[in-house]
Amino acid sequence: MTQTATATAKKTVHLIIERQDGPNSKPYTQEFLVDYVPGMNVIACLMAIQRNPVDKDGNPVAPVVWEMNCLEEVCGACMMVINGKPRQACSAIVDQLEQPIRLKPARTFPVVRDLIVDRSRMFDALKRVKAWIPIDGTYDLGPGPRMPEVDRQWAYELSRCFTCGACVEACPNVNERTSFIGPFAISQARLFNEHPTGKMHRQERLEALMGEGGIHECGNAQNCVQVCPKGIPLTTSIAAMNRQVNAYAIGSWLKK
Amino acid sequence: MAQMKPHTEYLLRRLHTLSGVIPVGLFLLEHLFTNATATKGAASFNNAVDAIQSIPLLPYIEFFFIFLPLVYHGVVGLYVAFTSGYNAGKYSWWRNVMFVLQRITGIITFVFIIYHTWTTRFSGKAPTFDMVHQLVSNPAYLWFMIIGVVAATFHFANGMWSFCVHWGITVGARAQRVTAYVSMLLFVVLAGIGIDAILAFTHSA
Ligand code: HEM
Ligand code: SF4
């Protein structure tokens, strides 16, 4: 085989990336070709573009930026829209994707640059529902109550949420006309309400879910459960919290 | 609704899902079954109407148990349909499609109910078999009725599924799947009963 024949026979990966230079600049798309490496993921493609930032036609461009940390689907940072679905770039294996691979930022969130989005609203939502267990005090409170094993098993599933935002991106009711906090926050409220020590602040979480952008904004489109990379039963969490919130609302009204 | 008191929005939305079933959904069932008497002939339907007319305090019952809740559910429903996002084109999973259909059928039902009550209850004519027969003799009105009944029964049946989730009745994935099948069966049965009754009115008394 001649030199050129080997070059054309060499497998490449074709990517179409929606880019944006800054929070307020206009999006544009660029196409890239990177050398195929067996088993590579979308992150590896982005790294290849970073090493040699030229577009499909060989013109030099600014390298594409994205967020990543763990590279093993436990941090949630590399969530982006890949071939139309919000997912983690690290676990998006090129061999399993249709080409050209289309990458877009998750536009439910404000875009910082290229594929980087600002997910602050998720952390604000977690603060709103008090997704933690307050144990700080002026003296040692001793060990907390034990958790029944049957509950620990499903609660563990919920604890795997890494705040990636895929469920928020896919939800039709998270939009500029509503203030919905998003499916994950409801699931986290359920997780901490189930914990024997977390239960002590149950009311505050239920009050938050009755507040602005709370659980009533959910319209049961159930996209969240389809896209969650951790397979978290979000729709079960939402229904379970509907039960808790409604029972609490009716109960507290009758007590007043 | 952003500037409301902390729990007002929650309350309004919960009243909306509740009103869809009690009393609006219950009225829909009652209405479909009254109309179904038309399949047994004009006299049977007219008797059923007379029985309703003999209920004491009927205007109050109509106003407080049908008119007000229906207007409430319809107006808040329009607001909900407007604030919802629609991404079933991108994410065409079944439940997301149903979510869109729930809103579309709600809007169709809204328009339908206005024209339907305008030409019947608020037309000033006596509610008899003959009156309905005159209306459905017009093919356009007949099709309008059929579309309205299909939209309303779909909206109610699928709404029952959604109601069960909103009130934490069906929590697990399997329970939600089974009730989805049941709700679609309910839709087919109710739509069938409704269309059957409409067609019965096309025969002259
Ligand atoms: C008058 C026009 C109507 C409009 C605009 C409308 C709109 C809506 C909308 C947008 C929803 C979704 C609510 C949500 O998911 O939070 C809904 C739910 C529902 N609607 Fe309607 N609707 C109308 C009439 C009716 C009628 C006539 C019935 C009864 C037969 C009905 C029964 C229901 C039920 C059962 C639900 C489910 C409530 C839930 O999700 O918990 N609606 N409606
Ligand atoms: S619930 Fe799933 S999809 Fe949503 S933020 Fe957590 S891990 Fe991501």
Coordinates of C-alpha atoms and ligand atoms in Angstrom, one line a residue:
Chain A
M1 CA 0.0 0.0 0.0
T2 CA 1.2 3.5 -0.7
Q3 CA 1.7 6.2 1.9
T4 CA -1.6 8.0 1.0
A5 CA -3.7 4.9 1.0
T6 CA -2.6 4.1 4.6
A7 CA -3.5 7.6 5.6
T8 CA -7.0 7.5 4.2
A9 CA -7.6 3.9 5.5
K10 CA -6.7 5.2 9.0
K11 CA -9.9 5.4 11.0
T12 CA -11.0 8.8 12.2
V13 CA -13.7 10.1 14.4
H14 CA -15.9 12.9 13.1
L15 CA -17.3 15.3 15.7
I16 CA -19.6 18.3 15.3
I17 CA -19.4 20.5 18.3
E18 CA -21.6 23.4 19.3
R19 CA -19.3 26.1 20.6
Q20 CA -19.7 29.4 22.4
D21 CA -16.9 31.8 23.3
G22 CA -18.5 33.3 26.4
P23 CA -21.7 33.4 28.4
N24 CA -23.3 36.0 26.2
S25 CA -21.8 35.3 22.8
K26 CA -23.5 33.5 20.0
P27 CA -23.2 29.8 19.5
Y28 CA -21.6 28.4 16.4
T29 CA -20.6 24.9 15.3
Q30 CA -17.3 23.5 14.2
E31 CA -16.4 20.1 12.9
F32 CA -13.4 18.0 13.8
L33 CA -11.7 14.8 12.8
V34 CA -9.5 13.0 15.3
D35 CA -7.6 9.8 15.0
Y36 CA -9.5 6.7 16.2
V37 CA -8.0 4.8 19.1
P38 CA -9.7 1.5 20.1
G39 CA -11.9 1.9 23.2
M40 CA -11.7 5.7 23.2
N41 CA -14.4 7.8 24.8
V42 CA -15.7 11.3 24.0
I43 CA -13.2 12.8 26.5
A44 CA -10.3 11.2 24.6
C45 CA -11.6 12.9 21.4
L46 CA -11.8 16.3 23.2
M47 CA -8.2 15.8 24.5
A48 CA -7.1 15.0 20.9
I49 CA -8.6 18.3 19.8
Q50 CA -6.9 20.1 22.6
R51 CA -3.5 18.7 21.6
N52 CA -4.0 19.6 18.0
P53 CA -6.7 22.4 17.8
V54 CA -7.5 22.4 14.1
D55 CA -10.9 21.9 12.5
K56 CA -11.9 19.4 9.9
D57 CA -10.3 21.4 7.1
G58 CA -7.1 21.9 9.0
N59 CA -7.7 25.6 10.0
P60 CA -6.4 26.4 13.5
V61 CA -9.1 27.1 16.0
A62 CA -9.2 27.8 19.8
P63 CA -9.2 24.5 21.6
V64 CA -12.6 23.3 22.8
V65 CA -13.0 23.5 26.6
W66 CA -15.1 21.2 28.8
E67 CA -15.2 20.1 32.4
M68 CA -14.0 16.7 33.8
N69 CA -12.6 15.2 37.0
C70 CA -12.9 11.6 37.8
L71 CA -13.2 10.0 34.3
E72 CA -15.1 7.1 35.8
E73 CA -18.7 8.3 36.0
V74 CA -18.7 9.3 39.7
C75 CA -18.2 13.0 39.7
G76 CA -20.8 14.3 37.3
A77 CA -18.7 17.1 35.9
C78 CA -18.5 16.1 32.2
M79 CA -22.3 16.0 31.6
M80 CA -23.1 17.3 28.1
V81 CA -25.5 16.6 25.3
I82 CA -24.1 13.9 23.2
N83 CA -26.0 12.9 20.1
G84 CA -29.1 14.6 21.5
K85 CA -29.0 13.0 25.0
P86 CA -27.6 14.5 28.1
R87 CA -24.9 12.1 29.5
Q88 CA -21.4 11.8 30.8
A89 CA -18.7 12.3 28.2
C90 CA -16.4 9.9 30.1
S91 CA -18.8 6.9 29.7
A92 CA -19.7 7.8 26.2
I93 CA -17.7 5.3 24.2
V94 CA -17.0 6.2 20.6
D95 CA -17.6 2.6 19.4
Q96 CA -21.1 2.8 20.8
L97 CA -22.0 6.1 19.2
E98 CA -23.3 7.0 15.8
Q99 CA -21.0 9.2 13.8
P100 CA -20.7 12.2 13.4
I101 CA -20.8 12.6 17.1
R102 CA -22.6 15.8 18.0
L103 CA -21.6 17.5 21.2
K104 CA -23.6 20.4 22.7
P105 CA -23.6 22.1 26.1
A106 CA -26.6 21.4 28.4
R107 CA -28.4 24.6 27.7
T108 CA -30.8 24.3 30.6
F109 CA -27.9 25.8 32.5
P110 CA -26.1 29.1 31.6
V111 CA -23.2 28.3 29.3
V112 CA -19.8 29.5 30.5
R113 CA -17.8 28.6 27.4
D114 CA -18.1 25.8 24.8
L115 CA -19.2 22.7 26.7
I116 CA -18.8 24.2 30.2
V117 CA -22.0 25.1 31.9
D118 CA -22.7 26.7 35.3
R119 CA -24.6 24.3 37.5
S120 CA -24.9 26.6 40.5
R121 CA -28.7 26.3 40.4
M122 CA -28.4 22.7 41.4
F123 CA -26.3 23.5 44.5
D124 CA -28.8 26.2 45.4
A125 CA -31.6 23.6 45.1
L126 CA -29.7 21.2 47.4
K127 CA -29.4 24.0 49.9
R128 CA -33.1 24.8 49.6
V129 CA -34.1 21.2 50.5
K130 CA -31.3 20.9 53.1
A131 CA -29.8 17.9 51.4
W132 CA -27.5 17.1 54.3
I133 CA -27.6 15.8 57.9
P134 CA -26.9 18.5 60.5
I135 CA -24.8 16.9 63.3
D136 CA -22.7 19.9 64.4
G137 CA -23.2 21.0 68.0
T138 CA -21.5 22.2 71.1
Y139 CA -21.0 18.7 72.6
D140 CA -20.6 15.2 71.3
L141 CA -24.1 13.9 70.5
G142 CA -23.0 10.3 70.5
P143 CA -23.8 7.7 67.7
G144 CA -27.0 8.2 65.8
P145 CA -29.8 5.7 65.5
R146 CA -29.2 2.7 63.2
M147 CA -30.8 2.5 59.8
P148 CA -32.8 -0.6 58.9
E149 CA -31.0 -2.7 56.3
V150 CA -34.0 -2.8 53.9
D151 CA -34.2 1.0 53.8
R152 CA -30.4 1.4 53.5
Q153 CA -30.4 -0.7 50.4
W154 CA -32.7 1.6 48.4
A155 CA -31.4 4.8 50.1
Y156 CA -27.9 3.8 48.8
E157 CA -29.2 3.9 45.3
L158 CA -30.4 7.5 45.8
S159 CA -27.0 8.5 47.4
R160 CA -25.3 7.7 44.1
C161 CA -26.5 11.0 42.6
F162 CA -23.5 13.1 41.6
T163 CA -25.4 16.3 40.7
C164 CA -24.5 15.9 37.0
G165 CA -27.7 17.7 35.9
A166 CA -28.8 15.3 33.1
C167 CA -32.2 15.0 34.7
V168 CA -32.5 18.8 34.9
E169 CA -31.5 19.1 31.3
A170 CA -34.1 16.6 30.1
C171 CA -37.0 17.8 32.2
P172 CA -39.5 19.9 30.2
N173 CA -40.7 21.7 33.3
V174 CA -37.3 23.2 34.0
N175 CA -37.5 26.2 31.8
E176 CA -37.5 30.0 31.8
R177 CA -41.2 30.1 32.7
T178 CA -40.9 28.0 35.9
S179 CA -38.6 27.9 38.9
F180 CA -38.7 24.1 39.3
I181 CA -35.7 23.0 41.4
G182 CA -35.4 19.7 39.4
P183 CA -35.9 16.0 39.9
F184 CA -32.6 15.3 41.7
A185 CA -33.3 17.7 44.5
I186 CA -36.6 15.9 45.3
S187 CA -34.8 12.6 45.3
Q188 CA -32.1 14.0 47.6
A189 CA -34.8 15.3 50.0
R190 CA -36.2 11.7 50.1
L191 CA -32.7 10.3 50.8
F192 CA -32.1 12.6 53.8
N193 CA -35.7 12.3 55.1
E194 CA -35.1 8.5 55.3
H195 CA -31.9 8.7 57.2
P196 CA -32.6 8.2 60.9
T197 CA -30.7 11.4 61.9
G198 CA -31.7 13.3 58.8
K199 CA -35.3 12.6 59.7
M200 CA -35.1 15.1 62.5
H201 CA -35.2 17.9 59.9
R202 CA -37.9 16.2 57.8
Q203 CA -40.3 19.1 58.1
E204 CA -37.9 21.7 56.8
R205 CA -37.3 19.7 53.7
L206 CA -41.1 19.1 53.1
E207 CA -41.7 22.9 53.6
A208 CA -39.0 23.6 51.0
L209 CA -40.7 21.2 48.6
M210 CA -44.0 23.0 49.1
G211 CA -42.2 26.3 48.4
E212 CA -41.5 28.2 45.1
G213 CA -40.4 25.8 42.3
G214 CA -41.2 22.9 44.6
I215 CA -42.5 19.4 43.9
H216 CA -45.8 20.7 42.4
E217 CA -44.0 21.9 39.3
C218 CA -43.4 18.2 38.3
G219 CA -45.8 17.2 35.5
N220 CA -44.8 13.5 35.3
A221 CA -43.1 13.6 31.9
Q222 CA -40.6 11.2 33.4
N223 CA -37.6 12.0 31.2
C224 CA -35.4 12.3 34.3
V225 CA -35.5 8.6 35.0
Q226 CA -34.6 7.8 31.4
V227 CA -31.4 9.9 31.3
C228 CA -30.0 9.4 34.9
P229 CA -26.6 7.8 34.3
K230 CA -26.8 6.3 37.8
G231 CA -30.2 4.6 37.2
I232 CA -31.7 6.4 40.2
P233 CA -35.4 5.8 40.5
L234 CA -36.2 9.5 40.3
T235 CA -39.9 9.0 39.4
T236 CA -40.4 6.7 42.4
S237 CA -38.7 9.3 44.6
I238 CA -41.0 12.0 43.2
A239 CA -44.1 10.0 43.9
A240 CA -42.9 9.0 47.3
M241 CA -42.2 12.7 48.1
N242 CA -45.6 13.7 46.7
R243 CA -47.0 11.3 49.3
Q244 CA -44.9 12.8 52.1
V245 CA -45.5 16.4 51.2
N246 CA -49.2 16.0 50.7
A247 CA -49.7 14.1 54.0
Y248 CA -47.6 16.7 55.8
A249 CA -49.5 19.6 54.2
I250 CA -52.9 18.2 55.1
G251 CA -51.8 17.1 58.5
S252 CA -50.3 20.4 59.5
W253 CA -53.3 22.3 58.2
L254 CA -55.6 20.2 60.4
K255 CA -53.4 20.8 63.4
K256 CA -53.5 24.6 63.1
Chain B
M1 CA -47.2 33.3 40.1
A2 CA -43.6 33.8 41.3
Q3 CA -44.4 36.5 43.9
M4 CA -47.0 34.6 45.8
K5 CA -46.9 33.6 49.4
P6 CA -44.6 30.6 50.1
H7 CA -47.2 27.8 49.7
T8 CA -49.8 29.4 47.5
E9 CA -48.5 27.9 44.3
Y10 CA -48.3 24.5 45.8
L11 CA -51.9 24.8 47.1
L12 CA -53.2 26.0 43.7
R13 CA -51.5 23.2 41.8
R14 CA -52.7 20.6 44.2
L15 CA -56.3 21.9 44.0
H16 CA -55.9 21.7 40.2
T17 CA -55.0 18.0 40.2
L18 CA -57.7 17.3 42.8
S19 CA -60.4 19.2 40.9
G20 CA -59.6 17.3 37.7
V21 CA -60.9 14.1 39.4
I22 CA -63.2 15.5 42.1
P23 CA -65.6 16.8 41.0
V24 CA -64.8 17.5 37.3
G25 CA -63.8 13.9 36.5
L26 CA -66.8 12.5 38.4
F27 CA -69.1 14.8 36.4
L28 CA -67.6 13.6 33.2
L29 CA -68.4 10.0 34.1
E30 CA -72.0 11.0 35.1
H31 CA -72.4 13.0 31.9
L32 CA -71.2 10.1 29.7
F33 CA -73.5 7.7 31.3
T34 CA -76.5 10.0 31.1
N35 CA -75.8 10.4 27.4
A36 CA -75.4 6.7 26.9
T37 CA -79.1 6.3 27.7
A38 CA -79.7 7.8 24.2
T39 CA -78.6 4.4 22.8
K40 CA -81.8 3.0 24.3
G41 CA -83.9 5.5 22.4
A42 CA -85.2 9.1 22.7
A43 CA -87.6 8.4 25.6
S44 CA -84.9 6.8 27.7
F45 CA -82.7 9.8 27.3
N46 CA -85.5 12.3 28.0
N47 CA -86.4 10.3 31.1
A48 CA -82.8 10.5 32.3
V49 CA -82.8 14.3 31.7
D50 CA -86.0 14.6 33.6
A51 CA -84.6 12.7 36.5
I52 CA -81.6 15.1 36.7
Q53 CA -84.0 18.1 36.4
S54 CA -85.9 16.9 39.4
I55 CA -82.8 17.1 41.7
P56 CA -83.4 19.7 44.3
L57 CA -81.2 22.8 44.4
L58 CA -80.0 21.9 40.9
P59 CA -78.7 25.4 39.9
Y60 CA -76.5 25.6 43.0
I61 CA -75.2 22.1 42.5
E62 CA -74.5 22.9 38.9
F63 CA -72.7 26.1 39.8
F64 CA -70.6 25.0 42.8
F65 CA -69.9 21.4 41.8
I66 CA -69.6 21.7 38.0
F67 CA -69.2 25.2 36.8
L68 CA -66.7 26.7 39.3
P69 CA -64.4 23.6 39.6
L70 CA -64.4 23.3 35.8
V71 CA -63.5 26.9 35.2
Y72 CA -60.8 26.7 37.9
H73 CA -59.3 23.5 36.5
G74 CA -59.5 24.8 32.9
V75 CA -58.0 28.2 33.6
V76 CA -55.2 26.9 35.8
G77 CA -54.7 24.1 33.3
L78 CA -54.2 26.6 30.5
Y79 CA -51.6 28.4 32.7
V80 CA -49.9 25.0 33.4
A81 CA -49.9 24.1 29.7
F82 CA -48.4 27.5 28.9
T83 CA -45.6 27.2 31.5
S84 CA -44.7 23.6 30.7
G85 CA -41.8 23.0 28.3
Y86 CA -42.2 20.7 25.3
N87 CA -39.3 18.6 24.3
A88 CA -41.0 15.4 23.0
G89 CA -39.5 16.1 19.6
K90 CA -36.1 15.6 21.1
Y91 CA -36.9 13.1 23.9
S92 CA -39.7 11.0 22.5
W93 CA -40.1 8.6 25.4
W94 CA -43.7 7.4 25.8
R95 CA -44.4 9.2 29.1
N96 CA -43.0 12.5 27.6
V97 CA -45.4 12.1 24.6
M98 CA -48.3 11.5 27.0
F99 CA -47.2 14.6 29.0
V100 CA -47.6 16.6 25.8
L101 CA -50.8 14.9 24.8
Q102 CA -52.2 15.7 28.3
R103 CA -51.7 19.4 27.6
I104 CA -52.9 19.3 24.0
T105 CA -56.1 17.4 24.9
G106 CA -56.6 19.8 27.8
I107 CA -56.6 22.8 25.4
I108 CA -58.9 21.0 22.9
T109 CA -61.3 20.1 25.8
F110 CA -61.3 23.7 26.9
V111 CA -62.3 25.0 23.5
F112 CA -64.8 22.1 23.1
I113 CA -66.5 22.7 26.4
I114 CA -67.0 26.4 25.6
Y115 CA -68.7 25.8 22.3
H116 CA -70.5 22.6 23.5
T117 CA -72.1 24.4 26.5
W118 CA -72.8 27.5 24.4
T119 CA -74.9 25.4 21.9
T120 CA -76.6 23.2 24.6
R121 CA -76.8 24.4 28.3
F122 CA -76.6 28.1 27.5
S123 CA -78.5 28.0 24.3
G124 CA -81.9 28.6 25.9
K125 CA -83.3 25.5 24.3
A126 CA -84.9 22.7 26.3
P127 CA -82.4 19.8 26.9
T128 CA -84.1 17.1 24.9
F129 CA -83.1 14.3 22.6
D130 CA -84.5 16.3 19.7
M131 CA -82.3 19.3 20.5
V132 CA -79.1 17.2 20.4
H133 CA -80.4 15.4 17.3
Q134 CA -80.7 18.8 15.5
L135 CA -77.1 19.7 16.5
V136 CA -75.5 16.4 15.4
S137 CA -77.4 16.4 12.1
N138 CA -74.8 18.9 11.0
P139 CA -71.8 16.8 10.0
A140 CA -69.3 19.4 11.1
Y141 CA -70.9 19.5 14.6
L142 CA -70.9 15.7 14.7
W143 CA -67.1 15.6 14.1
F144 CA -66.6 18.4 16.5
M145 CA -68.5 16.3 19.1
I146 CA -66.4 13.2 18.4
I147 CA -63.1 15.0 18.6
G148 CA -64.2 16.7 21.8
V149 CA -65.3 13.4 23.4
V150 CA -62.0 11.7 22.4
A151 CA -59.9 14.6 23.8
A152 CA -61.9 14.8 27.0
T153 CA -61.8 11.1 27.8
F154 CA -58.1 10.8 26.9
H155 CA -57.4 13.8 29.1
F156 CA -59.4 12.3 32.0
A157 CA -58.0 8.8 31.7
N158 CA -54.4 9.9 31.3
G159 CA -55.1 12.5 34.0
M160 CA -56.1 9.7 36.4
W161 CA -52.7 8.1 35.9
S162 CA -51.0 11.4 36.6
F163 CA -53.3 12.0 39.6
C164 CA -52.1 8.7 41.1
V165 CA -48.5 9.9 40.9
H166 CA -49.3 13.5 42.1
W167 CA -50.9 12.1 45.2
G168 CA -48.3 9.5 45.9
I169 CA -50.7 6.6 45.3
T170 CA -48.7 4.8 42.7
V171 CA -45.1 5.1 43.8
G172 CA -43.1 2.2 42.3
A173 CA -42.2 1.9 38.6
R174 CA -44.3 -1.3 38.2
A175 CA -47.4 0.3 39.8
Q176 CA -47.0 3.3 37.5
R177 CA -46.6 1.0 34.5
V178 CA -49.7 -1.1 35.3
T179 CA -51.9 1.9 36.0
A180 CA -50.7 3.4 32.7
Y181 CA -52.2 0.3 30.9
V182 CA -55.3 0.6 33.0
S183 CA -55.7 4.3 32.2
M184 CA -55.4 3.6 28.4
L185 CA -58.0 0.9 28.7
L186 CA -60.2 3.4 30.6
F187 CA -59.7 5.8 27.7
V188 CA -60.8 3.3 25.0
V189 CA -63.8 2.3 27.0
L190 CA -64.9 5.8 27.9
A191 CA -64.3 7.2 24.4
G192 CA -66.3 4.2 23.0
I193 CA -69.2 4.9 25.3
G194 CA -69.1 8.6 24.4
I195 CA -68.9 8.1 20.6
D196 CA -71.6 5.4 20.8
A197 CA -73.9 7.9 22.5
I198 CA -73.2 10.7 20.0
L199 CA -74.0 8.4 17.1
A200 CA -77.2 7.4 18.8
F201 CA -78.3 11.0 18.6
T202 CA -78.0 11.0 14.8
H203 CA -81.0 8.7 14.5
S204 CA -84.2 10.6 14.6
A205 CA -86.4 10.1 17.6
Ligands
HEM1 C1 -61.3 22.8 30.5 C2 -60.2 22.6 29.9 C3 -59.1 21.8 30.6 C4 -57.8 22.1 30.6 C5 -57.2 23.3 29.9 C6 -57.0 21.2 31.4 C7 -55.7 21.1 31.6 C8 -55.0 20.2 32.3 C9 -53.6 20.1 32.4 C10 -52.6 21.0 31.8 C11 -53.3 19.1 33.3 C12 -51.9 18.7 33.7 C13 -51.7 19.1 35.2 C14 -50.4 18.6 35.8 O1 -49.8 17.6 35.4 O2 -50.0 19.2 36.8 C15 -54.5 18.5 33.6 C16 -54.6 17.5 34.5 C17 -55.8 16.8 34.7 N1 -57.0 17.2 34.1 FE1 -57.5 18.7 33.0 N2 -57.9 20.2 31.8 C18 -59.2 20.6 31.3 C19 -60.3 19.9 31.5 C20 -60.4 18.8 32.2 C21 -61.6 18.0 32.2 C22 -62.9 18.3 31.6 C23 -61.2 16.9 33.0 C24 -62.1 15.8 33.5 C25 -62.7 15.0 32.7 C26 -59.9 17.0 33.4 C27 -59.2 16.1 34.2 C28 -57.9 16.2 34.6 C29 -57.2 15.3 35.4 C30 -57.8 14.1 36.1 C31 -55.8 15.7 35.5 C32 -54.7 15.0 36.2 C33 -54.3 15.7 37.4 C34 -53.0 15.3 37.9 O3 -52.1 15.3 37.0 O4 -52.8 15.1 39.1 N3 -59.4 18.2 32.9 N4 -55.6 19.2 33.0
SF4_2 S1 -30.4 12.2 39.7 FE1 -29.1 11.2 38.1 S2 -29.3 12.6 36.4 FE2 -30.0 13.7 38.1 S3 -28.3 14.9 38.8 FE3 -28.3 13.0 40.0 S4 -27.0 11.5 38.9 FE4 -27.5 13.2 37.5

